Short mmCIF file of C-alpha atoms and ligand atoms in Angstrom, two decimals:
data_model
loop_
_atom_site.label_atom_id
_atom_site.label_comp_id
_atom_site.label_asym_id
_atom_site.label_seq_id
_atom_site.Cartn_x
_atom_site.Cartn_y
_atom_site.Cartn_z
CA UNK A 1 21.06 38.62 46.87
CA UNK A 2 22.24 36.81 44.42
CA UNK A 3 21.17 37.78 40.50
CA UNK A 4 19.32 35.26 37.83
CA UNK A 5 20.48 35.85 34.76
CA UNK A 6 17.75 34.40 32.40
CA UNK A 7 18.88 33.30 28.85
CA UNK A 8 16.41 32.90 26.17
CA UNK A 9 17.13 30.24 23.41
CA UNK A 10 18.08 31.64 19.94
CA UNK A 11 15.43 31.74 17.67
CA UNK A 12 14.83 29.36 14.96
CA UNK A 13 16.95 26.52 16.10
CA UNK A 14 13.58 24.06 16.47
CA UNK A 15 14.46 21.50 13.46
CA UNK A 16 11.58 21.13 11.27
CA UNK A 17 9.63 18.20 11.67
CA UNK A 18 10.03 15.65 8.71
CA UNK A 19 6.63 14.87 7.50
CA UNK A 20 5.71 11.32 7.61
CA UNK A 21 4.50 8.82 5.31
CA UNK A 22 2.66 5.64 6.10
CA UNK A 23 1.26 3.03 4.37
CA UNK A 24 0.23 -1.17 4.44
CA UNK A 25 -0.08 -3.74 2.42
CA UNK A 26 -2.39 -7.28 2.21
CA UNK A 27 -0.25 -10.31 3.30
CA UNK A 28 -2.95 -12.59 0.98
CA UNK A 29 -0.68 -13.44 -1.38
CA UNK A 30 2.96 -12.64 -3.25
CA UNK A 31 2.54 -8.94 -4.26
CA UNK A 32 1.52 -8.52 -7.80
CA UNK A 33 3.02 -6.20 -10.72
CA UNK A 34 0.18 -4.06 -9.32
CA UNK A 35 1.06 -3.59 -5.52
CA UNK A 36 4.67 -3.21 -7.02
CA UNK A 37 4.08 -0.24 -9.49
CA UNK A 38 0.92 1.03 -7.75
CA UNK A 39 2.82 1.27 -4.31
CA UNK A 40 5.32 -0.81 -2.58
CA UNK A 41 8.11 0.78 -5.31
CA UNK A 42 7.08 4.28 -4.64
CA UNK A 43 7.49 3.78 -1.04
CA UNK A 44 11.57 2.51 -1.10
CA UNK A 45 11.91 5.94 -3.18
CA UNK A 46 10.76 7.93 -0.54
CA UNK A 47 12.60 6.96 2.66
CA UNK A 48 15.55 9.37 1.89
CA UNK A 49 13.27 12.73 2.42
CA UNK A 50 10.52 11.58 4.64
CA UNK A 51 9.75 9.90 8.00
CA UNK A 52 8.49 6.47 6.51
CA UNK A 53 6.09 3.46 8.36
CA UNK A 54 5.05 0.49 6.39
CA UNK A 55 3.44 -2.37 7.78
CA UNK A 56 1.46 -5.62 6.46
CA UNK A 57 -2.08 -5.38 7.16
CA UNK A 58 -2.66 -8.57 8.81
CA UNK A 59 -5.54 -7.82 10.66
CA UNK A 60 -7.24 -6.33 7.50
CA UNK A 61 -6.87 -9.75 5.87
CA UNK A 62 -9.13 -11.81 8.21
CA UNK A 63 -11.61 -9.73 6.86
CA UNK A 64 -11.70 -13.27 4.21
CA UNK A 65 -11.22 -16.39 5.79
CA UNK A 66 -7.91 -17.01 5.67
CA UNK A 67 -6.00 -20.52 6.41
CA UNK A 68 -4.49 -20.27 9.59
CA UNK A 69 -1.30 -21.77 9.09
CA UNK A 70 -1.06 -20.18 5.36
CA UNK A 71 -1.21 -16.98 6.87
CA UNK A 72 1.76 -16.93 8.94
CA UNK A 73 3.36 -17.67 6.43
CA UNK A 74 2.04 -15.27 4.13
CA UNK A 75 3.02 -12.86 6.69
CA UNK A 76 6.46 -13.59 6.99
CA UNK A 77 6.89 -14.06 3.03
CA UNK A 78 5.15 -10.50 2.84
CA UNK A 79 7.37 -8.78 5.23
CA UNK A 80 10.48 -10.34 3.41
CA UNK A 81 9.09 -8.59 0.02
CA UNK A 82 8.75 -5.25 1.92
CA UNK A 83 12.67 -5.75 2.08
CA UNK A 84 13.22 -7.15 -0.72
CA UNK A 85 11.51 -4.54 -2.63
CA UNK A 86 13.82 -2.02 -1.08
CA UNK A 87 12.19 -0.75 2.10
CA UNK A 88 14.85 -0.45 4.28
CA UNK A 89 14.51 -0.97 7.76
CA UNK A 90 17.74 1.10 8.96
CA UNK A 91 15.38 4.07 7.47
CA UNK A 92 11.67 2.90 7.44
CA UNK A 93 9.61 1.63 10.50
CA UNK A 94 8.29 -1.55 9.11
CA UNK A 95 6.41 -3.57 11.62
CA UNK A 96 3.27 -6.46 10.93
CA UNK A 97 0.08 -4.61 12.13
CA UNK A 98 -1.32 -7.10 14.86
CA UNK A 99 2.09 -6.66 16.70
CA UNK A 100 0.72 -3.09 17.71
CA UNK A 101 -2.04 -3.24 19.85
CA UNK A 102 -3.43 0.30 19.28
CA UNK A 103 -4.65 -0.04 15.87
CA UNK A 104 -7.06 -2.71 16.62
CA UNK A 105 -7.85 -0.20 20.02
CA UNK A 106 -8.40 2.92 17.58
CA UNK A 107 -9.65 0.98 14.90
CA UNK A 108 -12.49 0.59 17.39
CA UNK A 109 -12.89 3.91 18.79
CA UNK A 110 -13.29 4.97 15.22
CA UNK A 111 -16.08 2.45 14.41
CA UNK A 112 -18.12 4.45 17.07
CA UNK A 113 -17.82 7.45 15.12
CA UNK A 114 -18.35 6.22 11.97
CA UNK A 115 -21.94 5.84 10.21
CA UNK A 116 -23.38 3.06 8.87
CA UNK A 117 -24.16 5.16 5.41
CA UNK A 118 -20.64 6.22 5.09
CA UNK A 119 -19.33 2.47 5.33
CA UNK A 120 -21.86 1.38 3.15
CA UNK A 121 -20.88 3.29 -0.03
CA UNK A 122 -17.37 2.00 0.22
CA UNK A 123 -17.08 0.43 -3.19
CA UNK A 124 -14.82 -2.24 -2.05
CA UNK A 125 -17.02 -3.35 0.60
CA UNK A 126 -19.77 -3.91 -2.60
CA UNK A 127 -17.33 -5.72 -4.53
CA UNK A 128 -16.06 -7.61 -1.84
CA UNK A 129 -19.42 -8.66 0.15
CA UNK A 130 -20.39 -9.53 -3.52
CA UNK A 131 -17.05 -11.80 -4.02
CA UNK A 132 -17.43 -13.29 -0.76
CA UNK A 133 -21.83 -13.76 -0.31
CA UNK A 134 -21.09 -16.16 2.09
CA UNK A 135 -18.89 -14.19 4.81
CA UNK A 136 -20.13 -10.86 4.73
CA UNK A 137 -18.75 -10.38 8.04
CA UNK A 138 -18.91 -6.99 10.30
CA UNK A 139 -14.79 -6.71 9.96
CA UNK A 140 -15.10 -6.35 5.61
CA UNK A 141 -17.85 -3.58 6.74
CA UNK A 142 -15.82 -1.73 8.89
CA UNK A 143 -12.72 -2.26 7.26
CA UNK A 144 -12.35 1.59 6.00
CA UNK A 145 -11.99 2.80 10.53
CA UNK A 146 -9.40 -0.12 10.83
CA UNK A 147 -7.67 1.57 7.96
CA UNK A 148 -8.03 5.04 8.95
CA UNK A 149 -6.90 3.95 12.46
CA UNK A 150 -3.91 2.77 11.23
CA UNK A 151 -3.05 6.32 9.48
CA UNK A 152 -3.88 8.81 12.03
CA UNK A 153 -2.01 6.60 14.77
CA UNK A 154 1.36 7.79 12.95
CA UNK A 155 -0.54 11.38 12.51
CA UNK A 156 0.73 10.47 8.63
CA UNK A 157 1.14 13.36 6.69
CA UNK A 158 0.93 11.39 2.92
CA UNK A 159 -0.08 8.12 1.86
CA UNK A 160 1.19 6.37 -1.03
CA UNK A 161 -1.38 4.17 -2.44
CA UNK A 162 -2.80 3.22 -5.33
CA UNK A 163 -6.00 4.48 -7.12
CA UNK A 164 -8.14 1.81 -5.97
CA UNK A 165 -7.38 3.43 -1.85
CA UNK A 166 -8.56 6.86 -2.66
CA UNK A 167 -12.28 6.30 -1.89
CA UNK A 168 -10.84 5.09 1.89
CA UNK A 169 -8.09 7.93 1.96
CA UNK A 170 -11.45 10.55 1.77
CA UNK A 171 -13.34 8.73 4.06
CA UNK A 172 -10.08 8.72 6.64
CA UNK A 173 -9.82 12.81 5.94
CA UNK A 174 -13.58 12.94 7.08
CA UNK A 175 -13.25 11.02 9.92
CA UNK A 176 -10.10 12.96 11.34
CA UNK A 177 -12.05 16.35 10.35
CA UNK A 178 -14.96 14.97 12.44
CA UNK A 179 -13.19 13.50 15.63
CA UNK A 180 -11.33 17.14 15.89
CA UNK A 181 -14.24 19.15 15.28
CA UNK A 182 -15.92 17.22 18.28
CA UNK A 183 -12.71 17.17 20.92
CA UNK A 184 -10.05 19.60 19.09
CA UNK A 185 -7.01 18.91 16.99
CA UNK A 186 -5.80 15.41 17.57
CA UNK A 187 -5.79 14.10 14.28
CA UNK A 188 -3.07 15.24 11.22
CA UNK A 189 -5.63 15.51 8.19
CA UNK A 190 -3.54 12.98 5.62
CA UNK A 191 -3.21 12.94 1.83
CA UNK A 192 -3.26 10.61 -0.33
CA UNK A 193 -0.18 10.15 -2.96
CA UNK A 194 -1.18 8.30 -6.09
CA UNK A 195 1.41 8.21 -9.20
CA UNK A 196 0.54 9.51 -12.27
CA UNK A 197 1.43 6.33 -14.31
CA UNK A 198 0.89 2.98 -12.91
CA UNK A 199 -1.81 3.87 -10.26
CA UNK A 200 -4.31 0.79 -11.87
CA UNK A 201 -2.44 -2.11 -13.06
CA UNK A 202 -4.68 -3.45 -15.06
CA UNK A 203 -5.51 -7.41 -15.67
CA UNK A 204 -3.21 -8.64 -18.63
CA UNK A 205 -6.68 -11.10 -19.81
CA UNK A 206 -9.26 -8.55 -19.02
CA UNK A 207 -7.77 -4.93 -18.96
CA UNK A 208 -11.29 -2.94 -17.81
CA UNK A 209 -10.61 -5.12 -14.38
CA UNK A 210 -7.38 -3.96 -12.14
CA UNK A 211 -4.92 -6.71 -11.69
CA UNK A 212 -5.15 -8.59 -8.52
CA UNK A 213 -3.59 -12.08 -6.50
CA UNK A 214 -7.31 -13.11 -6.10
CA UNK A 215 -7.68 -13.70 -10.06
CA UNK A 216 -8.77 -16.92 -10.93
CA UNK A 217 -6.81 -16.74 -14.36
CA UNK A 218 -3.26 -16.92 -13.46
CA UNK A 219 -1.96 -15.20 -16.88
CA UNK A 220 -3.94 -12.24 -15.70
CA UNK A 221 -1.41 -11.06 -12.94
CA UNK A 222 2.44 -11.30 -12.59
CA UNK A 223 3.58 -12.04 -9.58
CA UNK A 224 7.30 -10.30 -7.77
CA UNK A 225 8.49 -13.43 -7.54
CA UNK A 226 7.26 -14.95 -10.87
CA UNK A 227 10.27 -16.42 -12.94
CA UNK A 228 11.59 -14.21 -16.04
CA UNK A 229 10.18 -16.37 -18.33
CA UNK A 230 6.78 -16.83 -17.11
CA UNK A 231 6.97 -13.33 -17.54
CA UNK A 232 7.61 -12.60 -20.57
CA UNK A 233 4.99 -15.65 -21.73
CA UNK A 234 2.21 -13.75 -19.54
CA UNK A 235 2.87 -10.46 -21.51
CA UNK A 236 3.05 -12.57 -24.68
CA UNK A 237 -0.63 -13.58 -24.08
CA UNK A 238 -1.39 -10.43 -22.97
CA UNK A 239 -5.21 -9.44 -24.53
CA UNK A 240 -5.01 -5.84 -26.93
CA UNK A 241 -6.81 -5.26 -29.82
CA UNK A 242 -6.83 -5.88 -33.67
CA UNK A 243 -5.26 -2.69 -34.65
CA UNK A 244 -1.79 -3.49 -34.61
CA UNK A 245 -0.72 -0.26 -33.54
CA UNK A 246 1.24 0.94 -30.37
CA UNK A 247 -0.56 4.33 -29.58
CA UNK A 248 -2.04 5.58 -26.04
CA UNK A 249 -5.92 6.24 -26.77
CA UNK A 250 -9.32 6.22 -25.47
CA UNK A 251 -10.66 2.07 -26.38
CA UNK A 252 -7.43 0.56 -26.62
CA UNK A 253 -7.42 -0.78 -22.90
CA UNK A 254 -4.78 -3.37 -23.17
CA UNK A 255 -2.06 -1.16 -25.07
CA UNK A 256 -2.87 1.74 -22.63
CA UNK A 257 -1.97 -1.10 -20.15
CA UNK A 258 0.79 -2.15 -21.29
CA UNK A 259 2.01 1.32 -21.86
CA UNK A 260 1.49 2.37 -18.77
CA UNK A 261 3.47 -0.63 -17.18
CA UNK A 262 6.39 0.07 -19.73
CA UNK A 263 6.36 3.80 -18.59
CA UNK A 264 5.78 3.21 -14.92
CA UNK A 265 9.13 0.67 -15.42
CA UNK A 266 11.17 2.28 -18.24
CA UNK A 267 10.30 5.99 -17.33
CA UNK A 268 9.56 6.81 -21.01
CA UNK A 269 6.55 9.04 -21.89
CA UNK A 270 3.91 7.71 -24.30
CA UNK A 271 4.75 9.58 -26.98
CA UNK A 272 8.39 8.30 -26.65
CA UNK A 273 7.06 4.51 -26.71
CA UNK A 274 4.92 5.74 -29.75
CA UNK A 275 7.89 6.60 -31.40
CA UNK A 276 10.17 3.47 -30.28
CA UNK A 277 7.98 0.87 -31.33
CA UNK A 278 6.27 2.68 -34.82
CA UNK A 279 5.91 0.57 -37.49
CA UNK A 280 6.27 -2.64 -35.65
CA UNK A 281 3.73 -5.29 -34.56
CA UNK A 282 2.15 -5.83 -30.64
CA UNK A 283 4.61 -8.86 -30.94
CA UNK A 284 7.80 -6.49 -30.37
CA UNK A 285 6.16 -4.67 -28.31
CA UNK A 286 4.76 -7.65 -25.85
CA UNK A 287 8.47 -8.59 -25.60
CA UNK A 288 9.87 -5.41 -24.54
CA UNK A 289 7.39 -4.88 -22.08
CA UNK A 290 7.90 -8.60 -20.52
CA UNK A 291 11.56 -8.33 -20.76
CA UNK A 292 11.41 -5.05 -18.66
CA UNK A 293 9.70 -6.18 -15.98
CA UNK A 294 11.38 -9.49 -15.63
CA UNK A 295 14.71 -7.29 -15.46
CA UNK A 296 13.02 -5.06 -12.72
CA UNK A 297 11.72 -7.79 -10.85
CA UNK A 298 15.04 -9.66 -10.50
CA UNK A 299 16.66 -7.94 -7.94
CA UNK A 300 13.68 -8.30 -5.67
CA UNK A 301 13.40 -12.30 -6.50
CA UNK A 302 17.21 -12.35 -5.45
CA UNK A 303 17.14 -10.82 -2.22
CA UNK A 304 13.53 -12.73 -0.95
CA UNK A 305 15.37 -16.00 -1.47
CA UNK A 306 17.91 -14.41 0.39
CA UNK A 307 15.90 -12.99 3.19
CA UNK A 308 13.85 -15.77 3.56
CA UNK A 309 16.91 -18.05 3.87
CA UNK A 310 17.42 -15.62 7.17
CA UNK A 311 14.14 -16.20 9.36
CA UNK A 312 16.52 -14.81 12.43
CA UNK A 313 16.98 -12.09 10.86
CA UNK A 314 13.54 -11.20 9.75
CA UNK A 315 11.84 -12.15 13.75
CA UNK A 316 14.24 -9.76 14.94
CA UNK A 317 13.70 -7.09 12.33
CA UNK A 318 10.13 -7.06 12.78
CA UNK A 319 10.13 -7.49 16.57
CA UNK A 320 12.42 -4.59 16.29
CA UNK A 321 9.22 -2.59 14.27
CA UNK A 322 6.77 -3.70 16.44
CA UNK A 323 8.68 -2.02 19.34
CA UNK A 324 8.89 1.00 17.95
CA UNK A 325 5.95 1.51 15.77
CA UNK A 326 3.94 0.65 19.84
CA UNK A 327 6.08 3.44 21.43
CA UNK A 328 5.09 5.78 18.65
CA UNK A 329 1.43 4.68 18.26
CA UNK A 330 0.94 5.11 22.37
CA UNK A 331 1.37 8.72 22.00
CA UNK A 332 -1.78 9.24 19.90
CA UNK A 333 -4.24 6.49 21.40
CA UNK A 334 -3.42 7.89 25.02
CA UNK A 335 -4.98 11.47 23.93
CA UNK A 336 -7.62 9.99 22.33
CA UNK A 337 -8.81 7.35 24.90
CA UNK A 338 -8.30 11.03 27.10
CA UNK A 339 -10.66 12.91 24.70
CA UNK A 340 -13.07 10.45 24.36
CA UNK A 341 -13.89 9.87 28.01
CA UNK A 342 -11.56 6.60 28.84
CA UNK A 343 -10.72 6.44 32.62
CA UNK A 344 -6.73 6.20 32.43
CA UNK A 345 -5.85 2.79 33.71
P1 TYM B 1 -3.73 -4.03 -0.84
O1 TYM B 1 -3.01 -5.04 -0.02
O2 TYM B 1 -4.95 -4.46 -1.59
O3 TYM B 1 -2.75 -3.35 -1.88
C1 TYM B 1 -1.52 -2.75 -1.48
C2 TYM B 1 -1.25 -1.53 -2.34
O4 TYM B 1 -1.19 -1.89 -3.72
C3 TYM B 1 -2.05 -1.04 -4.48
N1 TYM B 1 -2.60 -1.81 -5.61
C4 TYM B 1 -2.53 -1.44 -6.87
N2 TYM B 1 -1.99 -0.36 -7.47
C5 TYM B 1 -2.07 -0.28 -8.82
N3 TYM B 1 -2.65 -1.24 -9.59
C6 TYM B 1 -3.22 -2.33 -9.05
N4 TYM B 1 -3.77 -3.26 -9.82
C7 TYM B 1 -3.17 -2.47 -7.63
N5 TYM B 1 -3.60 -3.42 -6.76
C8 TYM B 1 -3.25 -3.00 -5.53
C9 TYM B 1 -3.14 -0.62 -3.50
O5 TYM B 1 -3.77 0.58 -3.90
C10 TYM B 1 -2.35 -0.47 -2.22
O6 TYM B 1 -1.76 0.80 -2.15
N6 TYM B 1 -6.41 -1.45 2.47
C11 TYM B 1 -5.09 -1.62 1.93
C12 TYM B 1 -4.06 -1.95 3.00
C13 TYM B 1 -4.02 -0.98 4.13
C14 TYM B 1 -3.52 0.36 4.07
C15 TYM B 1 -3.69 0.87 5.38
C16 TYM B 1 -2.96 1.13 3.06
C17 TYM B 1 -4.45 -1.22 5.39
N7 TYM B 1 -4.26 -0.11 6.13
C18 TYM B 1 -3.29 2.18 5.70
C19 TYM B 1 -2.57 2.43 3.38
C20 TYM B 1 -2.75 2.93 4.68
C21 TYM B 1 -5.11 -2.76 0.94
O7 TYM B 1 -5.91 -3.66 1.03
O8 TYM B 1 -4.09 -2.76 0.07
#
């Protein structure tokens, strides 16, 4: 008889799994200095150590009536900024979310095991149904499964987002805590990754509300795309405070503003912008910060009129996404239309 001989494999060899980060973005508008600081810059800083999928949240949008037409091209103008704010799609997954069927699917599995408390504390569904009185539709209620669907799809380990997310990042964590304790580990319990400076842009005209493209006072927000001087004028007008004195403290909400802005952009602590601008006016100060910015910004000005000059280009990149972001999602809607009872087609 002929002898086996039965080799194990060496120990240790499995390559550790890099962890993944996933987040979206709004196509209602250009991305503010907000988005920008708050997230979308973070994100091109960490495709070098992690697994990275970013996608604009199309389907989230129609959660406000939206102008068809407007939209689509919102859409592509959004994905271009993705790029052009350095998310690279040799390294990231960047698809458009309504290319990829399963997070409207999940998104409604989820709804079924969410409450109708739970979605009802959200505070952005109070600000919103109060922004909107007349369209206080079922999608702006549910919003929070759409958005947790689209995070445990990827099983996403970290998600960088700014402060204003965290309430929906702990309701996600609940729901993936619940949905395993009922059918057994299926979801990766995610974390949310806020910076420390720059996680609530503030509006430059009313600094206690967070900047935002749905302002109705245009000097409030910058814009990516907004021209260098435009810039710099917005930060001129910016609103501070009689005091006449650049120092980080409790009251002074449009200096701790523009503060944070300059350190989010500049990397400088507070105490080292103390020190830099002691002795001199807001004026100086208003300048430095606008002339920062506008220098920051201009790369990502540069290469949207560049990618946007290259539709071909951007259908195929994001058809490209779409692909794979579908092959990856199918892997955790098929166990979970499995766990929930789904007869497999
Ligand atoms: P959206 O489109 O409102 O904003 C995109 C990102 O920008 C951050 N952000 C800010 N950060 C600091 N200061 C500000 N003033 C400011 N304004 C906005 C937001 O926190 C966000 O990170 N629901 C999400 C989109 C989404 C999503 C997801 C995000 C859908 N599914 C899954 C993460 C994971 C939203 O409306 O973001």
């Amino acid at each position: 008889m002929e002898s086996t001989t039965v080799t194990t494999a060496p120990e240790a060899v499995k390559p550790e799994r890099k962890k993944v980060i996933l987040s979206g973005i709004q196509p209602t508008g250009v991305f503010t200095l907000g988005n920008y600081i708050g997230a979308v810059r973070n994100w091109g800083q960490m495709q070098e150590d992690y697994q990275c999928a970013y996608f604009i949240a199309d389907l989230h949008s129609l959660t406000v009536r939206q102008e068809p037409a407007q939209l689509r091209k919102q859409t592509l103008e959004a994905f271009a900024l993705l790029l052009a704010c350095g998310i690279d799609p040799q390294k990231s997954l960047c698809f458009i979310q309504s290319h990829v069927p399963a997070h409207a699917e999940l998104g409604w599995i989820l709804d079924c095991y969410t409450q109708f408390g739970e979605l009802s504390r959200m505070t952005q569904f109070k600000d919103k149904s109060a922004r909107h009185a007349d369209n206080v539709n079922a999608g702006l209620f549910t919003y929070p499964s759409l958005m947790a669907g689209d995070i445990l799809l990827y099983q996403a380990d970290f998600v960088p987002v700014g402060a204003d997310q965290k309430q929906h990042l702990e309701f996600t964590r609940d729901l993936a805590t619940r949905f395993n304790n009922l059918y057994g580990q299926t979801f990766r319990i995610p974390e949310p990754y806020i910076p420390k400076t720059g996680a609530r842009v503030m509006s430059l005209q009313d600094p206690t509300k967070k900047m935002s493209k749905s302002d109705t006072n245009a000097n409030g927000f910058i814009t990516v795309l907004d021209d260098p001087k435009v810039i710099v004028n917005k930060f001129k007008r910016a609103i501070t405070d009689s005091e006449a004195q650049v120092c980080y403290r409790e009251g002074k909400d449009g200096i701790n503003n523009l503060m944070s802005i300059y350190s989010a952009i500049t990397g400088r602590t507070f105490e080292q912008i103390e020190q830099e601008f002691a002795g001199q006016g807001y004026g100086a100060f208003k300048l430095a910060v606008g002339e920062a910015v506008a220098e920051e910004l201009r790369p990502v000005r540069e290469e949207f009129a560049r990618l946007m000059k290259d539709k071909g280009y951007l259908e195929a990149t994001y058809r490209a996404g779409a692909e794979q972001a579908t092959a990856i999602s199918q892997r955790t809607i098929t166990k979970v239309k499995k766990k929930v009872g789904l007869l497999a087609p």
